[in-house]
PDB file of C-alpha atoms in Angstrom:
ATOM      1  CA  MET A   1     -20.654   5.290 107.462  1.00  0.00           C
ATOM      2  CA  GLN A   2     -20.071   7.399 110.843  1.00  0.00           C
ATOM      3  CA  ALA A   3     -20.543   5.874 113.783  1.00  0.00           C
ATOM      4  CA  GLN A   4     -21.894   7.637 117.002  1.00  0.00           C
ATOM      5  CA  VAL A   5     -20.229   7.535 120.709  1.00  0.00           C
ATOM      6  CA  THR A   6     -22.396   7.720 123.003  1.00  0.00           C
ATOM      7  CA  THR A   7     -22.352   9.806 127.200  1.00  0.00           C
ATOM      8  CA  PHE A   8     -22.258   6.231 128.439  1.00  0.00           C
ATOM      9  CA  LEU A   9     -19.192   5.058 126.645  1.00  0.00           C
ATOM     10  CA  LEU A  10     -17.057   8.507 127.179  1.00  0.00           C
ATOM     11  CA  GLN A  11     -18.048   8.169 130.867  1.00  0.00           C
ATOM     12  CA  GLU A  12     -16.928   4.650 131.383  1.00  0.00           C
ATOM     13  CA  ILE A  13     -13.838   4.910 129.583  1.00  0.00           C
ATOM     14  CA  LEU A  14     -12.838   8.401 132.193  1.00  0.00           C
ATOM     15  CA  ALA A  15     -14.229   5.870 134.944  1.00  0.00           C
ATOM     16  CA  THR A  16     -11.356   3.408 133.584  1.00  0.00           C
ATOM     17  CA  ILE A  17      -8.793   5.417 133.474  1.00  0.00           C
ATOM     18  CA  ARG A  18      -8.958   6.583 136.780  1.00  0.00           C
ATOM     19  CA  ALA A  19     -10.060   3.155 138.651  1.00  0.00           C
ATOM     20  CA  THR A  20      -7.509   1.788 141.087  1.00  0.00           C
ATOM     21  CA  GLY A  21      -4.413   0.154 139.184  1.00  0.00           C
ATOM     22  CA  ALA A  22      -4.527   2.312 136.324  1.00  0.00           C
ATOM     23  CA  PRO A  23      -2.809   4.810 134.413  1.00  0.00           C
ATOM     24  CA  PHE A  24      -4.118   7.427 135.865  1.00  0.00           C
ATOM     25  CA  ASP A  25      -5.525   6.001 139.491  1.00  0.00           C
ATOM     26  CA  PRO A  26      -5.568   8.818 141.731  1.00  0.00           C
ATOM     27  CA  ALA A  27      -3.353   7.125 144.566  1.00  0.00           C
ATOM     28  CA  THR A  28      -0.010   7.206 142.028  1.00  0.00           C
ATOM     29  CA  THR A  29      -0.805  10.318 139.292  1.00  0.00           C
ATOM     30  CA  TYR A  30       1.386  13.253 140.488  1.00  0.00           C
ATOM     31  CA  VAL A  31       1.877  16.185 138.872  1.00  0.00           C
ATOM     32  CA  GLY A  32       5.590  17.702 138.562  1.00  0.00           C
ATOM     33  CA  LEU A  33       7.260  20.733 136.598  1.00  0.00           C
ATOM     34  CA  TYR A  34       9.660  20.203 134.064  1.00  0.00           C
ATOM     35  CA  THR A  35      12.888  23.197 133.006  1.00  0.00           C
ATOM     36  CA  ALA A  36      13.092  21.690 129.504  1.00  0.00           C
ATOM     37  CA  VAL A  37      12.293  18.905 126.848  1.00  0.00           C
ATOM     38  CA  ALA A  38      13.358  16.041 124.429  1.00  0.00           C
ATOM     39  CA  ASN A  39       9.664  16.739 122.762  1.00  0.00           C
ATOM     40  CA  ASN A  40       9.396  12.917 120.609  1.00  0.00           C
ATOM     41  CA  GLN A  41       5.632  13.389 120.594  1.00  0.00           C
ATOM     42  CA  LEU A  42       4.253  10.685 121.484  1.00  0.00           C
ATOM     43  CA  ALA A  43       8.038   8.135 121.992  1.00  0.00           C
ATOM     44  CA  THR A  44       8.096  11.281 124.941  1.00  0.00           C
ATOM     45  CA  THR A  45       9.739  10.011 128.153  1.00  0.00           C
ATOM     46  CA  MET A  46      11.057  10.941 131.236  1.00  0.00           C
ATOM     47  CA  ALA A  47      14.033  10.646 130.092  1.00  0.00           C
ATOM     48  CA  ASN A  48      13.285  13.482 127.838  1.00  0.00           C
ATOM     49  CA  ILE A  49      12.636  15.848 130.595  1.00  0.00           C
ATOM     50  CA  THR A  50      14.450  17.779 132.701  1.00  0.00           C
ATOM     51  CA  GLU A  51      12.335  18.383 135.770  1.00  0.00           C
ATOM     52  CA  ALA A  52      13.044  20.877 138.393  1.00  0.00           C
ATOM     53  CA  THR A  53      15.378  21.055 141.193  1.00  0.00           C
ATOM     54  CA  TYR A  54      14.961  24.349 142.883  1.00  0.00           C
ATOM     55  CA  THR A  55      15.061  23.543 147.049  1.00  0.00           C
ATOM     56  CA  GLY A  56      11.877  22.829 147.770  1.00  0.00           C
ATOM     57  CA  TYR A  57      10.187  21.487 144.287  1.00  0.00           C
ATOM     58  CA  ALA A  58       8.927  17.501 144.613  1.00  0.00           C
ATOM     59  CA  ARG A  59       5.972  16.433 142.729  1.00  0.00           C
ATOM     60  CA  LYS A  60       2.824  16.375 143.729  1.00  0.00           C
ATOM     61  CA  LEU A  61       0.172  13.871 143.932  1.00  0.00           C
ATOM     62  CA  SER A  62      -2.688  15.681 141.530  1.00  0.00           C
ATOM     63  CA  SER A  63      -5.812  16.459 143.428  1.00  0.00           C
ATOM     64  CA  PRO A  64      -8.955  14.321 144.324  1.00  0.00           C
ATOM     65  CA  PHE A  65     -11.279  14.660 141.107  1.00  0.00           C
ATOM     66  CA  SER A  66     -14.457  14.993 141.035  1.00  0.00           C
ATOM     67  CA  GLY A  67     -17.022  14.170 138.077  1.00  0.00           C
ATOM     68  CA  PRO A  68     -17.900  12.277 136.271  1.00  0.00           C
ATOM     69  CA  PHE A  69     -19.181  15.919 134.305  1.00  0.00           C
ATOM     70  CA  ILE A  70     -20.677  16.252 130.562  1.00  0.00           C
ATOM     71  CA  ASP A  71     -20.992  19.764 129.363  1.00  0.00           C
ATOM     72  CA  ALA A  72     -23.409  21.549 126.779  1.00  0.00           C
ATOM     73  CA  SER A  73     -21.212  20.111 124.038  1.00  0.00           C
ATOM     74  CA  GLY A  74     -22.007  16.395 125.285  1.00  0.00           C
ATOM     75  CA  ASN A  75     -17.985  16.459 126.610  1.00  0.00           C
ATOM     76  CA  VAL A  76     -17.503  13.958 129.791  1.00  0.00           C
ATOM     77  CA  PHE A  77     -15.062  14.998 131.741  1.00  0.00           C
ATOM     78  CA  PHE A  78     -13.561  15.248 134.852  1.00  0.00           C
ATOM     79  CA  GLN A  79     -11.837  17.764 137.201  1.00  0.00           C
ATOM     80  CA  GLY A  80      -9.049  17.830 139.922  1.00  0.00           C
ATOM     81  CA  GLY A  81      -8.630  20.671 142.533  1.00  0.00           C
ATOM     82  CA  LEU A  82      -6.255  23.457 142.492  1.00  0.00           C
ATOM     83  CA  GLU A  83      -2.745  22.685 142.561  1.00  0.00           C
ATOM     84  CA  LYS A  84      -0.031  24.896 143.675  1.00  0.00           C
ATOM     85  CA  PHE A  85       3.560  25.528 143.096  1.00  0.00           C
ATOM     86  CA  THR A  86       5.548  28.640 144.674  1.00  0.00           C
ATOM     87  CA  GLY A  87       8.832  28.983 144.425  1.00  0.00           C
ATOM     88  CA  PRO A  88      12.279  28.850 146.898  1.00  0.00           C
ATOM     89  CA  SER A  89      13.025  31.265 149.148  1.00  0.00           C
ATOM     90  CA  ASP A  90      16.669  30.854 148.548  1.00  0.00           C
ATOM     91  CA  GLY A  91      17.473  31.906 144.929  1.00  0.00           C
ATOM     92  CA  THR A  92      17.717  28.492 143.849  1.00  0.00           C
ATOM     93  CA  GLY A  93      14.889  28.780 141.539  1.00  0.00           C
ATOM     94  CA  GLN A  94      13.744  28.083 137.558  1.00  0.00           C
ATOM     95  CA  ASN A  95      11.917  28.934 134.666  1.00  0.00           C
ATOM     96  CA  ILE A  96       9.526  26.469 133.793  1.00  0.00           C
ATOM     97  CA  GLN A  97       9.002  25.329 130.784  1.00  0.00           C
ATOM     98  CA  GLY A  98       5.911  23.098 131.740  1.00  0.00           C
ATOM     99  CA  ILE A  99       3.646  19.994 133.481  1.00  0.00           C
ATOM    100  CA  PHE A 100       4.343  16.600 133.016  1.00  0.00           C
ATOM    101  CA  ILE A 101       1.624  13.882 134.952  1.00  0.00           C
ATOM    102  CA  ALA A 102       3.652  10.490 135.885  1.00  0.00           C
ATOM    103  CA  ASN A 103       2.495   7.816 137.490  1.00  0.00           C
ATOM    104  CA  ALA A 104       5.010   7.583 140.369  1.00  0.00           C
ATOM    105  CA  LEU A 105       6.346  10.123 142.683  1.00  0.00           C
ATOM    106  CA  THR A 106       9.842   9.466 141.112  1.00  0.00           C
ATOM    107  CA  ASP A 107      11.033   8.476 137.468  1.00  0.00           C
ATOM    108  CA  GLY A 108       7.995   5.890 136.509  1.00  0.00           C
ATOM    109  CA  ASP A 109       5.822   6.200 133.286  1.00  0.00           C
ATOM    110  CA  LEU A 110       5.311  10.056 131.634  1.00  0.00           C
ATOM    111  CA  LEU A 111       1.239  10.016 130.656  1.00  0.00           C
ATOM    112  CA  TYR A 112       1.210  13.455 129.717  1.00  0.00           C
ATOM    113  CA  PHE A 113       3.356  16.590 130.117  1.00  0.00           C
ATOM    114  CA  LEU A 114       2.084  20.708 128.249  1.00  0.00           C
ATOM    115  CA  ASP A 115       4.783  23.073 127.322  1.00  0.00           C
ATOM    116  CA  PHE A 116       3.233  26.819 128.128  1.00  0.00           C
ATOM    117  CA  GLN A 117       2.935  29.502 125.641  1.00  0.00           C
ATOM    118  CA  SER A 118       6.426  31.192 127.649  1.00  0.00           C
ATOM    119  CA  LEU A 119       8.491  30.247 130.448  1.00  0.00           C
ATOM    120  CA  VAL A 120       7.162  30.976 134.014  1.00  0.00           C
ATOM    121  CA  SER A 121       9.117  32.267 136.341  1.00  0.00           C
ATOM    122  CA  LEU A 122       9.866  29.905 139.591  1.00  0.00           C
ATOM    123  CA  LEU A 123      12.312  32.394 141.225  1.00  0.00           C
ATOM    124  CA  LEU A 124      11.066  33.807 144.637  1.00  0.00           C
ATOM    125  CA  PRO A 125       8.633  32.709 147.655  1.00  0.00           C
ATOM    126  CA  THR A 126       5.802  34.917 146.186  1.00  0.00           C
ATOM    127  CA  ASP A 127       6.206  33.469 142.656  1.00  0.00           C
ATOM    128  CA  ALA A 128       3.124  30.502 142.169  1.00  0.00           C
ATOM    129  CA  LEU A 129       1.957  28.316 139.337  1.00  0.00           C
ATOM    130  CA  ASP A 130      -1.052  27.889 139.806  1.00  0.00           C
ATOM    131  CA  PHE A 131      -3.460  25.709 137.736  1.00  0.00           C
ATOM    132  CA  VAL A 132      -6.866  22.721 137.296  1.00  0.00           C
ATOM    133  CA  MET A 133      -6.040  19.472 135.788  1.00  0.00           C
ATOM    134  CA  ILE A 134      -9.364  18.055 133.637  1.00  0.00           C
ATOM    135  CA  PHE A 135      -9.437  14.971 131.898  1.00  0.00           C
ATOM    136  CA  GLN A 136     -12.087  15.040 129.296  1.00  0.00           C
ATOM    137  CA  LEU A 137     -13.659  13.005 126.097  1.00  0.00           C
ATOM    138  CA  SER A 138     -14.357  14.593 123.644  1.00  0.00           C
ATOM    139  CA  ALA A 139     -17.996  13.743 122.057  1.00  0.00           C
ATOM    140  CA  ALA A 140     -16.810  15.109 118.527  1.00  0.00           C
ATOM    141  CA  ALA A 141     -14.630  12.077 118.122  1.00  0.00           C
ATOM    142  CA  GLN A 142     -15.481   9.998 115.551  1.00  0.00           C
ATOM    143  CA  TRP A 143     -15.254   5.586 115.263  1.00  0.00           C
ATOM    144  CA  ASP A 144     -14.946   4.238 112.454  1.00  0.00           C
ATOM    145  CA  ALA A 145     -16.628   1.211 111.009  1.00  0.00           C
ATOM    146  CA  SER A 146     -15.269  -1.223 108.412  1.00  0.00           C
ATOM    147  CA  ILE A 147     -15.704  -4.340 106.953  1.00  0.00           C
ATOM    148  CA  VAL A 148     -12.424  -5.922 105.644  1.00  0.00           C
ATOM    149  CA  SER A 149     -13.133  -9.247 103.224  1.00  0.00           C
ATOM    150  CA  PRO A 150     -10.118 -11.171 103.240  1.00  0.00           C
ATOM    151  CA  ALA A 151      -9.200 -11.672  99.010  1.00  0.00           C
ATOM    152  CA  VAL A 152     -10.086 -14.305  97.373  1.00  0.00           C
TER     153      VAL A 152
END
């Protein structure tokens, strides 16, 4: 038997994780850059991230999100604004391996990280990294309904 997820449930789940005090609370969701990561899959923490350190770099409070929206496939998503990091003017730039989301301006818990397919150079003041964050729940999510009988 295959159960179906409703759009209403997907919207409620997204709203819940973006609510005050939730993991992606807009007041405490920060975006950062890293130069290396010891990727432990689901067990990866901030201790495994080597955060960028070039002059002028700092985590950014995530842009406000709009939505939820529903696409033609029934996926439900929130979309953030444009995030922008630029290179330094003093020659301390770095090659960036990926982005991460944490729940604090410093330290905090790692919520999400993404390795780029190739390094992004933020070496000069004219170098920039622009991206938009999207939180999405798929309508194709499969849920299982099972009944387990105790041993007789």
